[in-house]
Amino acid sequence: MILVVGGAGYIGSHLVKELAENEEVIVLDNLSTGHREAVDSRAIFVEGDIGNEEVLQMIFKSYPISAVMHFAAYSLVGESVIDPLKYYENNVASTLKLLKAMLNNHVKNFIFSSTAAVYGIPAVEMIDEKTATSPINPYGHSKLLIEQILADFKNAYGLNYIILRYFNAAGAHESAKIGESHNPETHLIPIILQHLLGHRDKVSIFGSDYKTPDGTCIRDYIHVNDLASAHILALKALLAKEKEAEVYNLGNGHGFSVKEVLETCEKVTGLKAKVEMADRRAGDPARLVASSQKIFSELVWEAERNLEQIISDAWEWHRNQLY
Ligand code: UDP
C-alpha cells in the first residue's frame, strides 16, 4: 500500500487517480488547500496533518505501507516571502515528522515533490539536474532543505528516495472530473481561462521588459497527468531497487512566454482576452526551462502532452468546475 500525503491537492489527486488503477492507496491530507472531492473513491482517505505524530503512527501501524509520496506542501513563492514561518513549519518541520515516522516504522521509500524554484535564477538556457541550486525565496529554500536532509538520511538510515523537480504544472485530467482549483488562484493558465469564462475582467501580464524575445517571462508548462505518470515510473524504480537516491527534472523541454500562452488560450477557446501590461511580479526569473534528458534516459519518461493539450484539458475542467 502506498501512502500519498497531500493526495487531495492539485497534483496529488491526479497521481492518486492513476496510482489507484494498480495499487492500494491511502491519502493523508489536512484539506487546507486540497479538496475531498478530488480524492479518487478507490483510495482510503484520512483527514489529518503530516505534522501530527499520532495520526502518522496510527497509519503506519494500521496499514502495510511500502512507500510514501509527499505532495503536502505550500507552494506559492510570493506567500513564502511574506510568511516564511508558514513555509518552514509545514514544508520542513512537518516533513521531518513524516520522515521520522517512516523511519520508526521501517518504511524506507520516499518520493518527494520538489520544484524548479531550487534553481533560483539559472545561468543556463536549459536547466539540468547538475545546474547549481540557489533558491531566491523561502519556498525554494524549504524544498532544497528537504532535498539535503534526504541525502543525509540516505547515508545515515538507508532511506531510499527520488526527488522530482517540477516546472510549471498545468492542465487537468482528461475526464474533466478533477483539475486545478486554488483559492486565491495565482497561476497564469487558470487565470486566463477564468477571464475567458467571464469570471475576471482582464488578464495582467506581469512584466514586458524581460530579456526574452517578446519581453515576457518564459516557462516550461507540463501537463499534470504527465507529472503523474513520471511519479508512477519513479515509484516502480524505487520499489524494484533500481534507483536509491535520485533527482529528476520534470518539464516539457519547451519554453513558452506569457504572451504565447495567452495566444494559445485564445486559439484553443476561440475567445479574445482583454489584457493589460502590469509591473513585474517579485521573484520571477525571466526564463525557466527544463532539460528532462536524465529521466528520459534512465526511466524512459517524456512529456506526451503539448501546450494546446494542456490548455484544452484545463478549459474543459474550468467550464464545468466541480470544486
Ligand atoms: N503571470 C502573469 N499574470 C498572471 C499570472 C502569472 O503574467 O496573472 C506570469 C508570471 O509572472 C510568470 C508566469 O506567468 O512569469 C507563470 O506564472 P505562474 O504563477 O503560473 O507560475 P510560476 O512560474 O510562478 O510557478
Short mmCIF file of C-alpha atoms and ligand atoms in Angstrom, two decimals:
data_model
loop_
_atom_site.label_atom_id
_atom_site.label_comp_id
_atom_site.label_asym_id
_atom_site.label_seq_id
_atom_site.Cartn_x
_atom_site.Cartn_y
_atom_site.Cartn_z
CA MET A 1 0.00 0.00 0.00
CA ILE A 2 1.22 3.48 -0.89
CA LEU A 3 0.72 6.48 1.40
CA VAL A 4 0.14 9.69 -0.56
CA VAL A 5 0.33 12.77 1.65
CA GLY A 6 -1.31 15.76 0.03
CA GLY A 7 -3.33 13.45 -2.20
CA ALA A 8 -6.32 15.83 -2.20
CA GLY A 9 -4.30 18.63 -3.80
CA TYR A 10 -3.95 19.50 -7.45
CA ILE A 11 -1.00 17.30 -8.41
CA GLY A 12 -1.53 14.68 -5.69
CA SER A 13 -5.12 13.99 -6.75
CA HIS A 14 -4.08 13.35 -10.35
CA LEU A 15 -1.36 10.98 -9.15
CA VAL A 16 -3.80 9.13 -6.87
CA LYS A 17 -6.26 8.60 -9.72
CA GLU A 18 -3.55 6.95 -11.82
CA LEU A 19 -1.91 5.06 -8.96
CA ALA A 20 -5.20 3.58 -7.74
CA GLU A 21 -5.51 1.68 -11.04
CA ASN A 22 -2.87 -0.79 -9.83
CA GLU A 23 -2.08 -0.13 -6.18
CA GLU A 24 -3.85 0.21 -2.87
CA VAL A 25 -3.63 3.84 -1.87
CA ILE A 26 -4.14 5.73 1.37
CA VAL A 27 -4.33 9.52 1.28
CA LEU A 28 -3.48 11.76 4.24
CA ASP A 29 -4.47 15.40 3.68
CA ASN A 30 -5.47 18.21 6.04
CA LEU A 31 -7.64 19.80 3.31
CA SER A 32 -6.01 23.19 3.91
CA THR A 33 -5.69 23.67 0.16
CA GLY A 34 -6.90 20.30 -1.12
CA HIS A 35 -10.42 19.11 -1.88
CA ARG A 36 -12.07 15.99 -0.51
CA GLU A 37 -14.00 15.60 -3.80
CA ALA A 38 -10.70 15.38 -5.69
CA VAL A 39 -9.66 12.13 -3.96
CA ASP A 40 -10.35 9.05 -6.05
CA SER A 41 -13.01 6.87 -4.42
CA ARG A 42 -10.75 3.80 -4.59
CA ALA A 43 -8.33 5.39 -2.09
CA ILE A 44 -8.70 5.33 1.70
CA PHE A 45 -8.91 8.91 2.94
CA VAL A 46 -7.64 10.19 6.29
CA GLU A 47 -8.12 13.86 7.14
CA GLY A 48 -5.10 14.96 9.13
CA ASP A 49 -1.83 16.80 9.17
CA ILE A 50 1.60 15.42 8.28
CA GLY A 51 2.87 17.15 11.42
CA ASN A 52 0.53 15.12 13.64
CA GLU A 53 2.66 12.29 15.04
CA GLU A 54 -0.34 10.37 16.43
CA VAL A 55 -2.09 10.25 13.06
CA LEU A 56 1.13 9.19 11.35
CA GLN A 57 1.72 6.47 13.91
CA MET A 58 -1.86 5.21 13.50
CA ILE A 59 -1.43 5.00 9.72
CA PHE A 60 1.94 3.25 9.80
CA LYS A 61 0.75 0.77 12.45
CA SER A 62 -2.58 0.06 10.73
CA TYR A 63 -1.54 -0.32 7.09
CA PRO A 64 1.32 -2.13 5.32
CA ILE A 65 2.87 0.96 3.75
CA SER A 66 5.71 0.25 1.31
CA ALA A 67 6.35 3.82 0.12
CA VAL A 68 5.35 7.40 0.83
CA MET A 69 4.73 10.03 -1.84
CA HIS A 70 4.81 13.58 -0.50
CA PHE A 71 2.70 16.34 -2.09
CA ALA A 72 1.62 18.07 1.14
CA ALA A 73 3.39 21.40 0.82
CA TYR A 74 2.64 25.07 0.46
CA SER A 75 3.86 26.24 -2.92
CA LEU A 76 3.32 29.95 -3.52
CA VAL A 77 6.52 31.92 -3.96
CA GLY A 78 5.00 35.30 -3.06
CA GLU A 79 3.30 33.99 0.07
CA SER A 80 6.54 32.33 1.18
CA VAL A 81 8.30 35.71 1.12
CA ILE A 82 5.57 37.31 3.25
CA ASP A 83 5.14 34.38 5.65
CA PRO A 84 8.30 32.23 5.68
CA LEU A 85 7.40 30.68 9.05
CA LYS A 86 4.37 29.02 7.47
CA TYR A 87 6.62 27.53 4.79
CA TYR A 88 9.42 26.30 7.06
CA GLU A 89 6.94 24.98 9.60
CA ASN A 90 4.97 22.88 7.12
CA ASN A 91 7.39 22.17 4.28
CA VAL A 92 10.38 21.48 6.57
CA ALA A 93 9.38 20.81 10.20
CA SER A 94 6.27 18.74 9.41
CA THR A 95 8.09 16.87 6.64
CA LEU A 96 10.73 15.92 9.22
CA LYS A 97 8.00 14.45 11.43
CA LEU A 98 6.76 12.45 8.45
CA LEU A 99 10.27 11.17 7.71
CA LYS A 100 10.81 10.30 11.37
CA ALA A 101 7.55 8.34 11.50
CA MET A 102 8.58 6.48 8.33
CA LEU A 103 11.96 5.53 9.78
CA ASN A 104 10.43 4.49 13.13
CA ASN A 105 8.17 2.14 11.18
CA HIS A 106 10.89 0.87 8.81
CA VAL A 107 9.34 2.43 5.70
CA LYS A 108 12.27 3.38 3.51
CA ASN A 109 10.94 4.50 0.13
CA PHE A 110 10.09 8.15 -0.42
CA ILE A 111 9.07 10.18 -3.47
CA PHE A 112 9.45 13.91 -2.92
CA SER A 113 7.84 16.75 -4.88
CA SER A 114 10.44 19.44 -5.37
CA THR A 115 10.49 22.41 -7.68
CA ALA A 116 12.30 24.43 -10.33
CA ALA A 117 12.43 27.15 -7.64
CA VAL A 118 15.51 25.40 -6.18
CA TYR A 119 17.49 26.73 -9.16
CA GLY A 120 16.77 30.41 -8.43
CA ILE A 121 17.84 32.47 -11.44
CA PRO A 122 19.72 29.92 -13.52
CA ALA A 123 22.64 30.95 -15.72
CA VAL A 124 21.83 28.40 -18.43
CA GLU A 125 19.13 28.14 -21.12
CA MET A 126 18.22 24.51 -20.40
CA ILE A 127 18.28 23.58 -16.72
CA ASP A 128 19.50 20.08 -15.96
CA GLU A 129 19.99 18.40 -12.59
CA LYS A 130 23.64 19.49 -12.45
CA THR A 131 22.71 23.16 -12.76
CA ALA A 132 23.66 24.87 -9.49
CA THR A 133 20.86 25.18 -6.93
CA SER A 134 20.48 28.66 -5.49
CA PRO A 135 16.91 29.45 -4.40
CA ILE A 136 15.83 33.08 -4.22
CA ASN A 137 12.77 32.68 -1.97
CA PRO A 138 11.72 30.76 1.18
CA TYR A 139 9.61 28.32 -0.86
CA GLY A 140 12.64 27.23 -2.90
CA HIS A 141 14.78 27.12 0.25
CA SER A 142 12.24 24.95 2.07
CA LYS A 143 12.29 22.39 -0.74
CA LEU A 144 16.07 22.39 -1.07
CA LEU A 145 16.47 21.86 2.69
CA ILE A 146 14.45 18.65 2.46
CA GLU A 147 16.49 17.57 -0.58
CA GLN A 148 19.64 17.92 1.54
CA ILE A 149 18.04 16.17 4.51
CA LEU A 150 17.10 13.24 2.26
CA ALA A 151 20.72 12.82 1.15
CA ASP A 152 21.83 12.76 4.80
CA PHE A 153 19.08 10.28 5.73
CA LYS A 154 20.13 8.03 2.85
CA ASN A 155 23.68 7.90 4.22
CA ALA A 156 22.69 7.50 7.86
CA TYR A 157 19.49 5.46 7.78
CA GLY A 158 19.31 3.91 4.31
CA LEU A 159 16.23 5.91 3.29
CA ASN A 160 15.73 5.50 -0.46
CA TYR A 161 14.30 8.45 -2.33
CA ILE A 162 13.54 10.03 -5.66
CA ILE A 163 13.21 13.80 -5.87
CA LEU A 164 11.12 15.20 -8.73
CA ARG A 165 11.65 18.86 -9.52
CA TYR A 166 8.53 20.14 -11.27
CA PHE A 167 8.48 23.04 -13.63
CA ASN A 168 5.04 24.63 -14.31
CA ALA A 169 2.31 22.07 -13.64
CA ALA A 170 -0.85 22.82 -15.62
CA GLY A 171 -3.85 21.18 -17.30
CA ALA A 172 -6.44 18.81 -15.88
CA HIS A 173 -7.46 15.18 -16.09
CA GLU A 174 -8.95 14.28 -19.49
CA SER A 175 -12.20 13.23 -17.77
CA ALA A 176 -12.57 16.85 -16.53
CA LYS A 177 -13.63 15.35 -13.18
CA ILE A 178 -10.56 16.72 -11.39
CA GLY A 179 -8.43 19.77 -12.10
CA GLU A 180 -6.79 22.86 -10.70
CA SER A 181 -8.69 24.80 -8.02
CA HIS A 182 -6.74 27.21 -5.85
CA ASN A 183 -8.16 29.97 -3.72
CA PRO A 184 -6.92 32.56 -4.45
CA GLU A 185 -5.76 31.49 -7.90
CA THR A 186 -2.38 32.92 -8.88
CA HIS A 187 -1.33 30.74 -11.82
CA LEU A 188 -1.31 32.02 -15.36
CA ILE A 189 -3.36 29.44 -17.28
CA PRO A 190 -6.31 29.20 -14.86
CA ILE A 191 -6.36 32.99 -14.55
CA ILE A 192 -6.58 33.41 -18.34
CA LEU A 193 -9.29 30.75 -18.63
CA GLN A 194 -11.30 32.20 -15.74
CA HIS A 195 -11.16 35.56 -17.52
CA LEU A 196 -12.32 33.99 -20.80
CA LEU A 197 -15.23 32.45 -18.87
CA GLY A 198 -16.20 35.89 -17.62
CA HIS A 199 -15.07 35.39 -14.01
CA ARG A 200 -12.36 38.10 -14.18
CA ASP A 201 -12.46 41.35 -16.09
CA LYS A 202 -8.92 41.17 -17.51
CA VAL A 203 -5.56 39.42 -17.52
CA SER A 204 -2.47 41.26 -16.27
CA ILE A 205 0.90 40.45 -17.80
CA PHE A 206 3.47 40.78 -15.05
CA GLY A 207 6.40 42.44 -16.81
CA SER A 208 7.02 43.01 -20.53
CA ASP A 209 10.61 44.22 -20.32
CA TYR A 210 12.37 40.93 -19.60
CA LYS A 211 15.32 39.92 -21.76
CA THR A 212 13.24 37.44 -23.77
CA PRO A 213 12.17 37.68 -27.45
CA ASP A 214 8.77 39.26 -26.65
CA GLY A 215 9.73 40.75 -23.27
CA THR A 216 7.52 38.43 -21.17
CA CYS A 217 8.63 35.58 -18.90
CA ILE A 218 9.24 32.14 -20.36
CA ARG A 219 8.15 28.99 -18.51
CA ASP A 220 8.05 25.26 -19.17
CA TYR A 221 4.43 24.09 -18.78
CA ILE A 222 3.91 20.41 -18.09
CA HIS A 223 0.61 18.54 -18.06
CA VAL A 224 -0.38 17.32 -14.60
CA ASN A 225 -1.01 13.81 -15.99
CA ASP A 226 2.50 13.72 -17.46
CA LEU A 227 3.71 14.57 -13.95
CA ALA A 228 1.56 11.76 -12.55
CA SER A 229 3.00 9.19 -14.95
CA ALA A 230 6.56 10.23 -14.03
CA HIS A 231 5.71 9.55 -10.38
CA ILE A 232 4.45 6.07 -11.20
CA LEU A 233 7.69 5.25 -13.03
CA ALA A 234 9.75 6.69 -10.18
CA LEU A 235 7.83 4.62 -7.64
CA LYS A 236 8.36 1.44 -9.67
CA ALA A 237 12.10 2.12 -9.93
CA LEU A 238 12.32 2.73 -6.19
CA LEU A 239 10.32 -0.38 -5.20
CA ALA A 240 12.34 -2.53 -7.64
CA LYS A 241 15.53 -1.13 -6.04
CA GLU A 242 16.71 0.07 -9.46
CA LYS A 243 17.13 3.56 -8.01
CA GLU A 244 18.01 4.54 -4.45
CA ALA A 245 18.78 8.26 -4.40
CA GLU A 246 17.99 10.30 -7.49
CA VAL A 247 16.81 13.70 -8.57
CA TYR A 248 14.99 14.36 -11.84
CA ASN A 249 13.64 17.45 -13.54
CA LEU A 250 10.14 17.20 -14.94
CA GLY A 251 9.33 19.55 -17.79
CA ASN A 252 8.32 19.63 -21.43
CA GLY A 253 11.67 20.96 -22.60
CA HIS A 254 9.91 23.82 -24.45
CA GLY A 255 9.62 27.34 -23.16
CA PHE A 256 6.54 29.49 -23.77
CA SER A 257 6.27 33.19 -22.99
CA VAL A 258 3.29 34.66 -21.15
CA LYS A 259 2.16 36.20 -24.46
CA GLU A 260 2.43 32.85 -26.24
CA VAL A 261 0.37 31.17 -23.52
CA LEU A 262 -2.28 33.88 -23.90
CA GLU A 263 -2.36 33.43 -27.68
CA THR A 264 -2.67 29.66 -27.32
CA CYS A 265 -5.56 30.08 -24.85
CA GLU A 266 -7.31 32.35 -27.36
CA LYS A 267 -6.71 29.86 -30.15
CA VAL A 268 -7.96 26.85 -28.16
CA THR A 269 -11.08 28.60 -26.85
CA GLY A 270 -11.83 30.81 -29.85
CA LEU A 271 -12.25 33.75 -27.46
CA LYS A 272 -10.35 37.04 -27.19
CA ALA A 273 -8.81 38.16 -23.89
CA LYS A 274 -8.64 41.70 -22.53
CA VAL A 275 -5.02 42.18 -21.50
CA GLU A 276 -3.16 44.86 -19.53
CA MET A 277 0.57 45.27 -19.06
CA ALA A 278 1.48 45.35 -15.37
CA ASP A 279 4.63 45.61 -13.26
CA ARG A 280 6.93 42.67 -12.79
CA ARG A 281 5.99 40.26 -10.02
CA ALA A 282 8.70 39.98 -7.35
CA GLY A 283 10.86 36.89 -7.56
CA ASP A 284 10.08 35.91 -11.18
CA PRO A 285 13.11 34.71 -13.17
CA ALA A 286 12.93 35.61 -16.90
CA ARG A 287 13.26 32.05 -18.13
CA LEU A 288 12.83 28.59 -16.55
CA VAL A 289 13.02 25.69 -18.97
CA ALA A 290 13.93 22.12 -18.04
CA SER A 291 16.09 19.57 -19.65
CA SER A 292 14.34 16.29 -18.81
CA GLN A 293 17.01 14.25 -20.57
CA LYS A 294 18.02 12.43 -17.39
CA ILE A 295 14.61 10.96 -16.61
CA PHE A 296 14.15 10.18 -20.30
CA SER A 297 17.33 8.14 -20.45
CA GLU A 298 17.00 6.49 -17.02
CA LEU A 299 13.26 5.90 -16.59
CA VAL A 300 12.12 6.31 -20.22
CA TRP A 301 9.74 9.13 -19.39
CA GLU A 302 8.90 12.11 -21.53
CA ALA A 303 6.06 14.59 -21.56
CA GLU A 304 3.39 13.47 -24.03
CA ARG A 305 1.00 16.43 -23.93
CA ASN A 306 1.83 19.77 -25.53
CA LEU A 307 0.67 23.26 -24.54
CA GLU A 308 -2.51 23.08 -26.65
CA GLN A 309 -3.50 19.82 -24.97
CA ILE A 310 -2.74 21.29 -21.54
CA ILE A 311 -4.95 24.29 -22.26
CA SER A 312 -7.81 22.35 -23.86
CA ASP A 313 -7.94 19.92 -20.89
CA ALA A 314 -7.81 22.85 -18.45
CA TRP A 315 -10.59 24.57 -20.44
CA GLU A 316 -12.86 21.53 -20.19
CA TRP A 317 -12.28 21.46 -16.44
CA HIS A 318 -12.85 25.18 -15.84
CA ARG A 319 -16.01 25.25 -17.95
CA ASN A 320 -17.54 22.69 -15.65
CA GLN A 321 -15.53 23.10 -12.46
CA LEU A 322 -16.79 20.69 -9.79
CA TYR A 323 -14.99 22.08 -6.74
N1 UDP B 1 1.80 35.66 -14.80
C1 UDP B 1 1.23 36.80 -15.38
N2 UDP B 1 -0.04 37.13 -15.00
C2 UDP B 1 -0.76 36.42 -14.09
C3 UDP B 1 -0.17 35.27 -13.51
C4 UDP B 1 1.11 34.91 -13.89
O1 UDP B 1 1.85 37.47 -16.21
O2 UDP B 1 -1.90 36.81 -13.78
C5 UDP B 1 3.14 35.25 -15.21
C6 UDP B 1 4.13 35.14 -14.06
O3 UDP B 1 4.72 36.38 -13.78
C7 UDP B 1 5.12 34.10 -14.61
C8 UDP B 1 4.26 33.22 -15.49
O4 UDP B 1 3.07 33.96 -15.76
O5 UDP B 1 6.08 34.74 -15.43
C9 UDP B 1 3.88 31.91 -14.81
O6 UDP B 1 3.38 32.23 -13.52
P1 UDP B 1 2.65 31.16 -12.61
O7 UDP B 1 2.21 31.88 -11.36
O8 UDP B 1 1.60 30.47 -13.40
O9 UDP B 1 3.77 30.08 -12.28
P2 UDP B 1 5.24 30.23 -11.60
O10 UDP B 1 6.20 30.28 -12.75
O11 UDP B 1 5.25 31.43 -10.73
O12 UDP B 1 5.37 28.96 -10.82
#
